[in-house]
mmCIF file of C-alpha atoms in Angstrom:
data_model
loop_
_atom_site.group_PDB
_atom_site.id
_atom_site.type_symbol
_atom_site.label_atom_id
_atom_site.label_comp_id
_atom_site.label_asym_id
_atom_site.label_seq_id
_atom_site.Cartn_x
_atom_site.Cartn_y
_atom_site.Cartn_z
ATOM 1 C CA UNK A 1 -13.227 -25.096 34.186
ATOM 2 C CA UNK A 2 -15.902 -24.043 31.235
ATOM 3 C CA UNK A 3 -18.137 -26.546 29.772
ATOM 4 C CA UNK A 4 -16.174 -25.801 26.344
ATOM 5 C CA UNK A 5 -12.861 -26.712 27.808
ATOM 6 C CA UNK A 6 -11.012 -29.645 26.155
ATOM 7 C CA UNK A 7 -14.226 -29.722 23.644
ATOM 8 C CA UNK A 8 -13.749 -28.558 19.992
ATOM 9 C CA UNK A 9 -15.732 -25.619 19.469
ATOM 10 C CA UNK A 10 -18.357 -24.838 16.524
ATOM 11 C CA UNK A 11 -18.494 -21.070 16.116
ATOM 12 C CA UNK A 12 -18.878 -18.297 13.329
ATOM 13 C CA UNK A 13 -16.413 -17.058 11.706
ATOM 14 C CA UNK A 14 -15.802 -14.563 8.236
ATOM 15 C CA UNK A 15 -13.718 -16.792 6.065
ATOM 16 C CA UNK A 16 -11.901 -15.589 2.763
ATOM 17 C CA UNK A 17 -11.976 -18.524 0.076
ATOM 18 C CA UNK A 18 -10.362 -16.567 -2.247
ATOM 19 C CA UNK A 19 -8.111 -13.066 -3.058
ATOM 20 C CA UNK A 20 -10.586 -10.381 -2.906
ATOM 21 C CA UNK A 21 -13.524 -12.402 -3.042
ATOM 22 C CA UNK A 22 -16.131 -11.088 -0.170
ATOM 23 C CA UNK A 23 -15.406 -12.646 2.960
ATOM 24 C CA UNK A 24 -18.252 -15.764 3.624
ATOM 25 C CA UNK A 25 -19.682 -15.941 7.144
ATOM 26 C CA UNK A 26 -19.500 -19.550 7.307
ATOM 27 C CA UNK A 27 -19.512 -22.147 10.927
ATOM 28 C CA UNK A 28 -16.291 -23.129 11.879
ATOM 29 C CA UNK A 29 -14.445 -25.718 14.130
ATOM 30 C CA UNK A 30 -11.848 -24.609 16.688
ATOM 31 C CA UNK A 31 -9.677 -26.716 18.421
ATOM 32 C CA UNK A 32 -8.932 -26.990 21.997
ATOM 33 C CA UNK A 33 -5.497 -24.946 22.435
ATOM 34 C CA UNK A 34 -2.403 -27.321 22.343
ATOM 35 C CA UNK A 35 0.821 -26.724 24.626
ATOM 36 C CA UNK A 36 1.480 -22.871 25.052
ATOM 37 C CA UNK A 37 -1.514 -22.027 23.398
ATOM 38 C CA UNK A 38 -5.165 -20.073 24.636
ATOM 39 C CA UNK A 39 -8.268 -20.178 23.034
ATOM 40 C CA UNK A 40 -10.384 -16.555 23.318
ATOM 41 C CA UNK A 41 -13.726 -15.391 22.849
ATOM 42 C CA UNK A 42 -13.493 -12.582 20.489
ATOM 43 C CA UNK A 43 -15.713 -9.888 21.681
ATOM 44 C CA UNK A 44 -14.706 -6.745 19.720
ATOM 45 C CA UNK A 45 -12.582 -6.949 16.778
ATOM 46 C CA UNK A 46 -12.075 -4.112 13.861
ATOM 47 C CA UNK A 47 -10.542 -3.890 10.676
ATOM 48 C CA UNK A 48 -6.931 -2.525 9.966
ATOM 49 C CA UNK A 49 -5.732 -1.825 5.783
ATOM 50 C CA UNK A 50 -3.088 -4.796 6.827
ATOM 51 C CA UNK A 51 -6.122 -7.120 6.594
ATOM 52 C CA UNK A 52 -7.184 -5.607 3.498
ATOM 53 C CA UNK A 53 -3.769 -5.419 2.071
ATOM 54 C CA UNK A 54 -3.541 -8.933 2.571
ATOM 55 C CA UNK A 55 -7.171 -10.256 1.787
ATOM 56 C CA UNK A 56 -6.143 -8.566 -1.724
ATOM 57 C CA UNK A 57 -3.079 -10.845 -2.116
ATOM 58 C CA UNK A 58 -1.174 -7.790 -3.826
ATOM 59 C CA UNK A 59 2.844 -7.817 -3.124
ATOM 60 C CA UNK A 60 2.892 -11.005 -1.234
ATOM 61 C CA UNK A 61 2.771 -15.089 -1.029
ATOM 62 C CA UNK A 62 -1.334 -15.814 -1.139
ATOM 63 C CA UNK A 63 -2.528 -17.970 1.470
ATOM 64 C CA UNK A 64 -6.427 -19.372 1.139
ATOM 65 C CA UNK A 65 -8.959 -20.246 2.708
ATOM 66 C CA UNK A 66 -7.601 -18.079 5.711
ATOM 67 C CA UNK A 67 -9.092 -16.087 8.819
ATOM 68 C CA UNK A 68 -8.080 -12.411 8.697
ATOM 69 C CA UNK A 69 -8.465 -10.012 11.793
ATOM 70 C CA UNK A 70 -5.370 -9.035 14.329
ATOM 71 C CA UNK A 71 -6.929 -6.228 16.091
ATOM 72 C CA UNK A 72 -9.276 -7.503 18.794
ATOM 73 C CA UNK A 73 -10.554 -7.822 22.301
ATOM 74 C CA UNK A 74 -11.876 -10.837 24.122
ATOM 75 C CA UNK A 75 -12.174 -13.045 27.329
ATOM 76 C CA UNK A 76 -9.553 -16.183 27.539
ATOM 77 C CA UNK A 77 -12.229 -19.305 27.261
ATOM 78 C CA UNK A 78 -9.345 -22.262 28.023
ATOM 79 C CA UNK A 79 -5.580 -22.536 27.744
ATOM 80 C CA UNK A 80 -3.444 -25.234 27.039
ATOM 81 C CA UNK A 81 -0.251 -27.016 28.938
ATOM 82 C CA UNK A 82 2.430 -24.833 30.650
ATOM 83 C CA UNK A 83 -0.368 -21.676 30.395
ATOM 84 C CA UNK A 84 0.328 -20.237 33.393
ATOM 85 C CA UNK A 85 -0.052 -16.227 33.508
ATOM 86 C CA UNK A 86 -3.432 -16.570 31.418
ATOM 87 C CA UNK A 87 -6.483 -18.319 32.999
ATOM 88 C CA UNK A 88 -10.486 -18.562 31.821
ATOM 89 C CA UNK A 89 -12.126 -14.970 32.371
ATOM 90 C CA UNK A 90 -9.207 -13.026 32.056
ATOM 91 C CA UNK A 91 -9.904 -9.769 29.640
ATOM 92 C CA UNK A 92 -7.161 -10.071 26.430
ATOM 93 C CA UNK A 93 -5.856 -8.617 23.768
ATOM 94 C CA UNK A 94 -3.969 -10.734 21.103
ATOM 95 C CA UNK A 95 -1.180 -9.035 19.322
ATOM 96 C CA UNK A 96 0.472 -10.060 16.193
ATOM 97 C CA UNK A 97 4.086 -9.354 17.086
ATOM 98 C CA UNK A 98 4.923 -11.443 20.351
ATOM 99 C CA UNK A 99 7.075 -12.036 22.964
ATOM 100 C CA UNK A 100 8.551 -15.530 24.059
ATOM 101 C CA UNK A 101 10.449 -13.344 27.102
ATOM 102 C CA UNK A 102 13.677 -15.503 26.757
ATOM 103 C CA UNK A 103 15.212 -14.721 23.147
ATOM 104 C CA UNK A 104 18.059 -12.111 23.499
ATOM 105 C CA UNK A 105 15.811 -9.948 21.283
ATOM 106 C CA UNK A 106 13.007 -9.907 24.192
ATOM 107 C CA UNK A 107 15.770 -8.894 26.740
ATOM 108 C CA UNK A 108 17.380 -6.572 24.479
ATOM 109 C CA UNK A 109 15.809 -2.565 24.720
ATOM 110 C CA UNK A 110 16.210 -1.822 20.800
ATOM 111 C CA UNK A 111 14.165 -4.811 19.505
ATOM 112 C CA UNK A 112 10.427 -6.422 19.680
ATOM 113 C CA UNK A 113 11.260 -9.190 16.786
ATOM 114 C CA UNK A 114 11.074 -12.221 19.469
ATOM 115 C CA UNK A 115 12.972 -15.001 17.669
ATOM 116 C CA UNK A 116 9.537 -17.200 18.129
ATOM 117 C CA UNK A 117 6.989 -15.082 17.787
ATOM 118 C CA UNK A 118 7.986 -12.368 15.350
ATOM 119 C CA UNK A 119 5.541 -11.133 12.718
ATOM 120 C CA UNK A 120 4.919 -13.966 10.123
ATOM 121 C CA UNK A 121 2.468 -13.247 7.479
ATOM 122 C CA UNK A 122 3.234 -16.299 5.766
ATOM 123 C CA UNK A 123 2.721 -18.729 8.767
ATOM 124 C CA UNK A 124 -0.615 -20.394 8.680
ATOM 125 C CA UNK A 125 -0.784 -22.419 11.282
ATOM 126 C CA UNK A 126 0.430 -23.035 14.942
ATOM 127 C CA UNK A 127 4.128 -22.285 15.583
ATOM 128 C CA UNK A 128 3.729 -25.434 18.055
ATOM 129 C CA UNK A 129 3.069 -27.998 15.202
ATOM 130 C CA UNK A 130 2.140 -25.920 12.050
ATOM 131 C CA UNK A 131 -0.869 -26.850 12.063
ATOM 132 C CA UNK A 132 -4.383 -24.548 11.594
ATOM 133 C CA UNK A 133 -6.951 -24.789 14.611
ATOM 134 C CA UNK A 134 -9.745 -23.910 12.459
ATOM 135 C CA UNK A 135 -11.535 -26.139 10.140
ATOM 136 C CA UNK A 136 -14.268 -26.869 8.483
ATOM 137 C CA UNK A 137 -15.588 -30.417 7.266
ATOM 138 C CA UNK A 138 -11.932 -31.587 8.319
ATOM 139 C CA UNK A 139 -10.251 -28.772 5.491
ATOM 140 C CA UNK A 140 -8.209 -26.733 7.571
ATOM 141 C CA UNK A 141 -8.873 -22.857 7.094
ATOM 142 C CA UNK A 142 -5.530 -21.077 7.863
ATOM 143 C CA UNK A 143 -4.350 -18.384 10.647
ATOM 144 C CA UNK A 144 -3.094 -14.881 9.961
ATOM 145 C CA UNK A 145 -0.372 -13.239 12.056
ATOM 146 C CA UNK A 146 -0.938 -15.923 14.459
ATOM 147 C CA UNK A 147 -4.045 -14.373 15.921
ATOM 148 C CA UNK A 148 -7.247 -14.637 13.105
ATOM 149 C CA UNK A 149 -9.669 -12.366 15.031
ATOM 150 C CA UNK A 150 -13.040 -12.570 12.376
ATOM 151 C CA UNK A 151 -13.713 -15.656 14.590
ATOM 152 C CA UNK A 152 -16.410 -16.217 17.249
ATOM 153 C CA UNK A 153 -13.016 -18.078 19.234
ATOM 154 C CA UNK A 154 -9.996 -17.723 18.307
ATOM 155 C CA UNK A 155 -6.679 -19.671 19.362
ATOM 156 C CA UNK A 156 -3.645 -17.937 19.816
ATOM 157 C CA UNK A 157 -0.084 -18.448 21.106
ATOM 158 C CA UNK A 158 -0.474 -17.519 25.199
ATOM 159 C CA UNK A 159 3.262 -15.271 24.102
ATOM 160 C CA UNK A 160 0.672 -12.949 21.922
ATOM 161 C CA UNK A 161 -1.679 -12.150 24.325
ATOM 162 C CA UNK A 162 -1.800 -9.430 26.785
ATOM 163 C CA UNK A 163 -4.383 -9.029 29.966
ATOM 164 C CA UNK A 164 -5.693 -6.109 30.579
ATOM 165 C CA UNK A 165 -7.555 -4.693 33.017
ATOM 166 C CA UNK A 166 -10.883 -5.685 32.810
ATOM 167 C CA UNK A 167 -12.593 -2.508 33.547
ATOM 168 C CA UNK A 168 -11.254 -1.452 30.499
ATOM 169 C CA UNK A 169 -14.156 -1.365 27.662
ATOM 170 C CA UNK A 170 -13.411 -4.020 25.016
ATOM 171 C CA UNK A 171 -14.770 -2.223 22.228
ATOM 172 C CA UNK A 172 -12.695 0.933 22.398
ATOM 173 C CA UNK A 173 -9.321 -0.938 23.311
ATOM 174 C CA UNK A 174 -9.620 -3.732 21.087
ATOM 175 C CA UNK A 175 -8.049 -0.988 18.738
ATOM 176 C CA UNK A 176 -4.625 -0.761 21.165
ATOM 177 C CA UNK A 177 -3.986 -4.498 19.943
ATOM 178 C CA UNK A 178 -2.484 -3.129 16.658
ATOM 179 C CA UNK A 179 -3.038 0.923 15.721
ATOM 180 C CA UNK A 180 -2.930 3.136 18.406
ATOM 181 C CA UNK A 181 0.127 0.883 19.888
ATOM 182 C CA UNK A 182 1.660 0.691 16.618
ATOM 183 C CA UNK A 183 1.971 4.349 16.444
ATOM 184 C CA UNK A 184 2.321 5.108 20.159
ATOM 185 C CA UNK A 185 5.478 3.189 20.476
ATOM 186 C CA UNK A 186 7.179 3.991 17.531
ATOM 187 C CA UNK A 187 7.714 7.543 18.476
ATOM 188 C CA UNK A 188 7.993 6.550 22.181
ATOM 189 C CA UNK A 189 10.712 3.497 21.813
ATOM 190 C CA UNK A 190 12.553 4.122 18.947
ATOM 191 C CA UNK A 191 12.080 7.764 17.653
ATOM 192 C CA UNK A 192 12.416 9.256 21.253
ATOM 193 C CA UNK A 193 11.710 13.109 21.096
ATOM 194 C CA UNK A 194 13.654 14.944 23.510
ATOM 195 C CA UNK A 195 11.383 17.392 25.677
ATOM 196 C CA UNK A 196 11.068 20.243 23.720
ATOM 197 C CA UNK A 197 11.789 18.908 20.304
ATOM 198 C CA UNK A 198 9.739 18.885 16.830
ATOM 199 C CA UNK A 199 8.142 16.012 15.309
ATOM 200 C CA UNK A 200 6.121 15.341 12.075
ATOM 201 C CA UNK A 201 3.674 12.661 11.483
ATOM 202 C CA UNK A 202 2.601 11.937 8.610
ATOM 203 C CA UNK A 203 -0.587 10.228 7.893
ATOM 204 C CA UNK A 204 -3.500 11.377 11.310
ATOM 205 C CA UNK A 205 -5.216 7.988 11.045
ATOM 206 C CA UNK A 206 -5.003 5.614 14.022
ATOM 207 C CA UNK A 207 -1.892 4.701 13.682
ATOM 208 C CA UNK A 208 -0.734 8.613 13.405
ATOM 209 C CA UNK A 209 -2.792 9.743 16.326
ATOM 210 C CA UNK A 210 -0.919 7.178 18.267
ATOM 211 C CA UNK A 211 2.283 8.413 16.867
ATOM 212 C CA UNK A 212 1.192 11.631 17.734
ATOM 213 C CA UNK A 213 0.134 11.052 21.605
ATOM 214 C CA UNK A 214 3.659 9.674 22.207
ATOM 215 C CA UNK A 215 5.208 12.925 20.893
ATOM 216 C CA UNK A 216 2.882 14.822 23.536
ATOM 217 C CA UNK A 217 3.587 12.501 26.199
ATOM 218 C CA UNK A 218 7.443 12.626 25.284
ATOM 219 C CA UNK A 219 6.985 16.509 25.828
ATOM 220 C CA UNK A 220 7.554 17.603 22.307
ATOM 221 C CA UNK A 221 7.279 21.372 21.402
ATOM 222 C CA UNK A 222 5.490 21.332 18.380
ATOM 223 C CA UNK A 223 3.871 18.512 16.689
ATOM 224 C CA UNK A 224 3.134 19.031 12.944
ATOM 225 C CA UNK A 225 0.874 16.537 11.429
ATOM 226 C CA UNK A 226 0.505 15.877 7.486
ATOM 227 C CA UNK A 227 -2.306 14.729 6.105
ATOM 228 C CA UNK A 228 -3.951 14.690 2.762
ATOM 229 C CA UNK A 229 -7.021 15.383 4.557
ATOM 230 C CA UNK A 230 -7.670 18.569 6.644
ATOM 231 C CA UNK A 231 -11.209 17.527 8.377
ATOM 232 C CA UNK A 232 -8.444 15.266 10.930
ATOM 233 C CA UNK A 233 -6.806 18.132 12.124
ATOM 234 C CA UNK A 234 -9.626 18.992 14.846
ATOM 235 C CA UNK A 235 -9.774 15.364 16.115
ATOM 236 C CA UNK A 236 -5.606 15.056 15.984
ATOM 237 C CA UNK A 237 -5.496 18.204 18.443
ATOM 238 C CA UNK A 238 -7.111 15.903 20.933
ATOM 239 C CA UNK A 239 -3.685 14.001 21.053
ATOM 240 C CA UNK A 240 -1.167 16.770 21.024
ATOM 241 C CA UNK A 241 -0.851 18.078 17.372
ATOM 242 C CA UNK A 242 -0.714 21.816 17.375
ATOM 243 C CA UNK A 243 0.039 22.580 13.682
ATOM 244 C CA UNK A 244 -1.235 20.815 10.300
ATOM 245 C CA UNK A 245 -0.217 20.679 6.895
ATOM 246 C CA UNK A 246 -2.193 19.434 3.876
ATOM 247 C CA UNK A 247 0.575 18.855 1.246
ATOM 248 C CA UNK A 248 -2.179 19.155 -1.806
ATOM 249 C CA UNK A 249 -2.852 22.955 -0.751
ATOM 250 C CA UNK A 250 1.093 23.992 -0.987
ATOM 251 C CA UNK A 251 3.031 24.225 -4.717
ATOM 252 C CA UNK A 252 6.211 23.060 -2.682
ATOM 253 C CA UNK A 253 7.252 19.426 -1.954
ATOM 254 C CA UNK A 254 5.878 18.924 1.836
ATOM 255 C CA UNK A 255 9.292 18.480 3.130
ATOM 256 C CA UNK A 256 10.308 21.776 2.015
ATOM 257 C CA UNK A 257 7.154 23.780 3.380
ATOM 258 C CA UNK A 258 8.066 21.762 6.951
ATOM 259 C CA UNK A 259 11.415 22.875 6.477
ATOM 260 C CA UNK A 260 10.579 26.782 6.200
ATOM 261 C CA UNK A 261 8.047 26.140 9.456
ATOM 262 C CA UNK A 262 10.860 25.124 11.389
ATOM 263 C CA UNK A 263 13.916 27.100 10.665
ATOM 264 C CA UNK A 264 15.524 23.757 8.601
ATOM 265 C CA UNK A 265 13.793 20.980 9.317
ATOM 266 C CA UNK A 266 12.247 18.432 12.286
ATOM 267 C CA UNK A 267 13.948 16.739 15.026
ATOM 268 C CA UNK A 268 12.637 13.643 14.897
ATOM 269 C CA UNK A 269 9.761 12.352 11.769
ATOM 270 C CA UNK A 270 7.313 9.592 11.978
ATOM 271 C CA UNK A 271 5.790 7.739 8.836
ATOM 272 C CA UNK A 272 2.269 6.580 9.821
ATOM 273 C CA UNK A 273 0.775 5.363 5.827
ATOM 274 C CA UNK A 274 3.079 2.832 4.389
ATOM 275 C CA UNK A 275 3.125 5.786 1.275
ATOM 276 C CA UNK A 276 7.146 5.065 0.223
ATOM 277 C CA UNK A 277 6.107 8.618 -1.206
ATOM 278 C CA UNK A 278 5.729 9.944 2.298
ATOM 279 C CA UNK A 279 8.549 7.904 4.042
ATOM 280 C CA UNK A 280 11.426 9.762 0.999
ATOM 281 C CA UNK A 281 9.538 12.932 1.958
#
């Protein structure tokens, strides 16, 4: 048992007030976590365009004063009632798409969208009561994708966090909570090369370089990644890309120059910007 356990904690956290106003380091309250719930020390956390995207409010349902972050590493501080594979000291990760392990989607091979704990970017507060943990002066500040990592402590649903090993260095695998995973197990689970196939990614950031890495690992011939810059192609041969295309230095559409590289086309292609430009190409 910590000191903190059961006690509401006072902590730092970068709070946005307002759509695309600068985020305001300001003291916050956490709660102790509730039934099914853990509260973590965020240790590492870094910044994905998702926050961004949604810190600018454009395309979808503003929610303010919130607590962005999703893509973090920490230490589990306390957990609540019927916590039982989670304990104080364990190394995390929280991730933003969870699993409850008893909806048929968790059972099911095709799916990750747990019935529960599915990606809500509209949810503010707990799934267990709706309510926010955070506050400040009593005003509630509201969650994002149910993990808010710009916080000193952080409380999360115990079904969106994952232990890891803790040997494992925080601040490199805080980024497996979200990008490299993202990408990683999209080609792995549901684009699944065949050994010796082709695949395309488009877009070598973090998410692509994951994308990319599961291609290697899923023994894929060639790997063509397409970028719009061409100083990533020396750090995306690190995880398995062996040819590179920049569609600004070709007159073609992209889709036709990969086409002519591969005698009619890829076997399998995997969108890594969120460009609806790249995704038709």
């Amino acid at each position: 048992m910590t000191t903190t356990t059961g006690q509401i904690i006072r902590c730092k956290a970068a709070v946005a007030w307002e759509a695309g106003k600068p985020l305001v380091m300001e003291e916050v309250e956490v709660a102790p976590p509730q039934k099914h719930e853990v509260r973590i020390k965020i240790l590492f956390t870094s910044l994905c365009h998702t926050d961004v995207y949604f810190w600018e409010a454009k395309g979808q349902t503003p929610l303010f004063p919130r607590i962005f972050g999703h893509e973090a590493g920490g230490i589990v501080e306390s957990v609540g009632e019927g916590v039982t594979d989670l304990q104080p000291g364990d190394h995390v990760l929280p991730i933003f798409t969870g699993e409850c392990g008893e909806c048929p989607h968790c059972h099911s091979e095709e799916s990750n969208m747990c019935e529960l704990l599915r990606i809500n970017t509209e949810r503010g507060g707990m799934i267990l009561d709706g309510e926010s943990r955070f506050s400040i002066n009593g005003k509630p500040i509201h969650h994002f994708l149910g993990t808010s990592t710009f916080s000193e402590y952080t409380v999360v649903h115990s079904g969106q966090v994952v232990k890891i090993n803790p040997k494992a260095p925080l601040d490199k695998v805080c980024i497996v909570s979200c990008g490299l995973t993202t990408g990683l197990g999209a080609t792995l689970n549901v684009a699944k090369p065949k050994k010796g196939q082709s695949v395309a990614v488009f877009g070598l950031g973090a998410v692509g370089l994951g994308a990319a890495e599961g291609a290697r690992i899923a023994g894929a011939s060639r790997i063509i990644g397409v970028d719009l810059n061409s100083k990533r192609f020396e750090e995306a041969k690190k995880f398995g890309v062996t040819e590179f295309v920049n569609p600004k230095e070709h007159n073609k559409p992209v889709q036709q120059v990969i086409a002519e590289m591969t005698n009619g086309g890829v076997d399998r292609s995997v969108e890594c910007t969120g460009s609806v430009q790249a995704m038709i190409q």
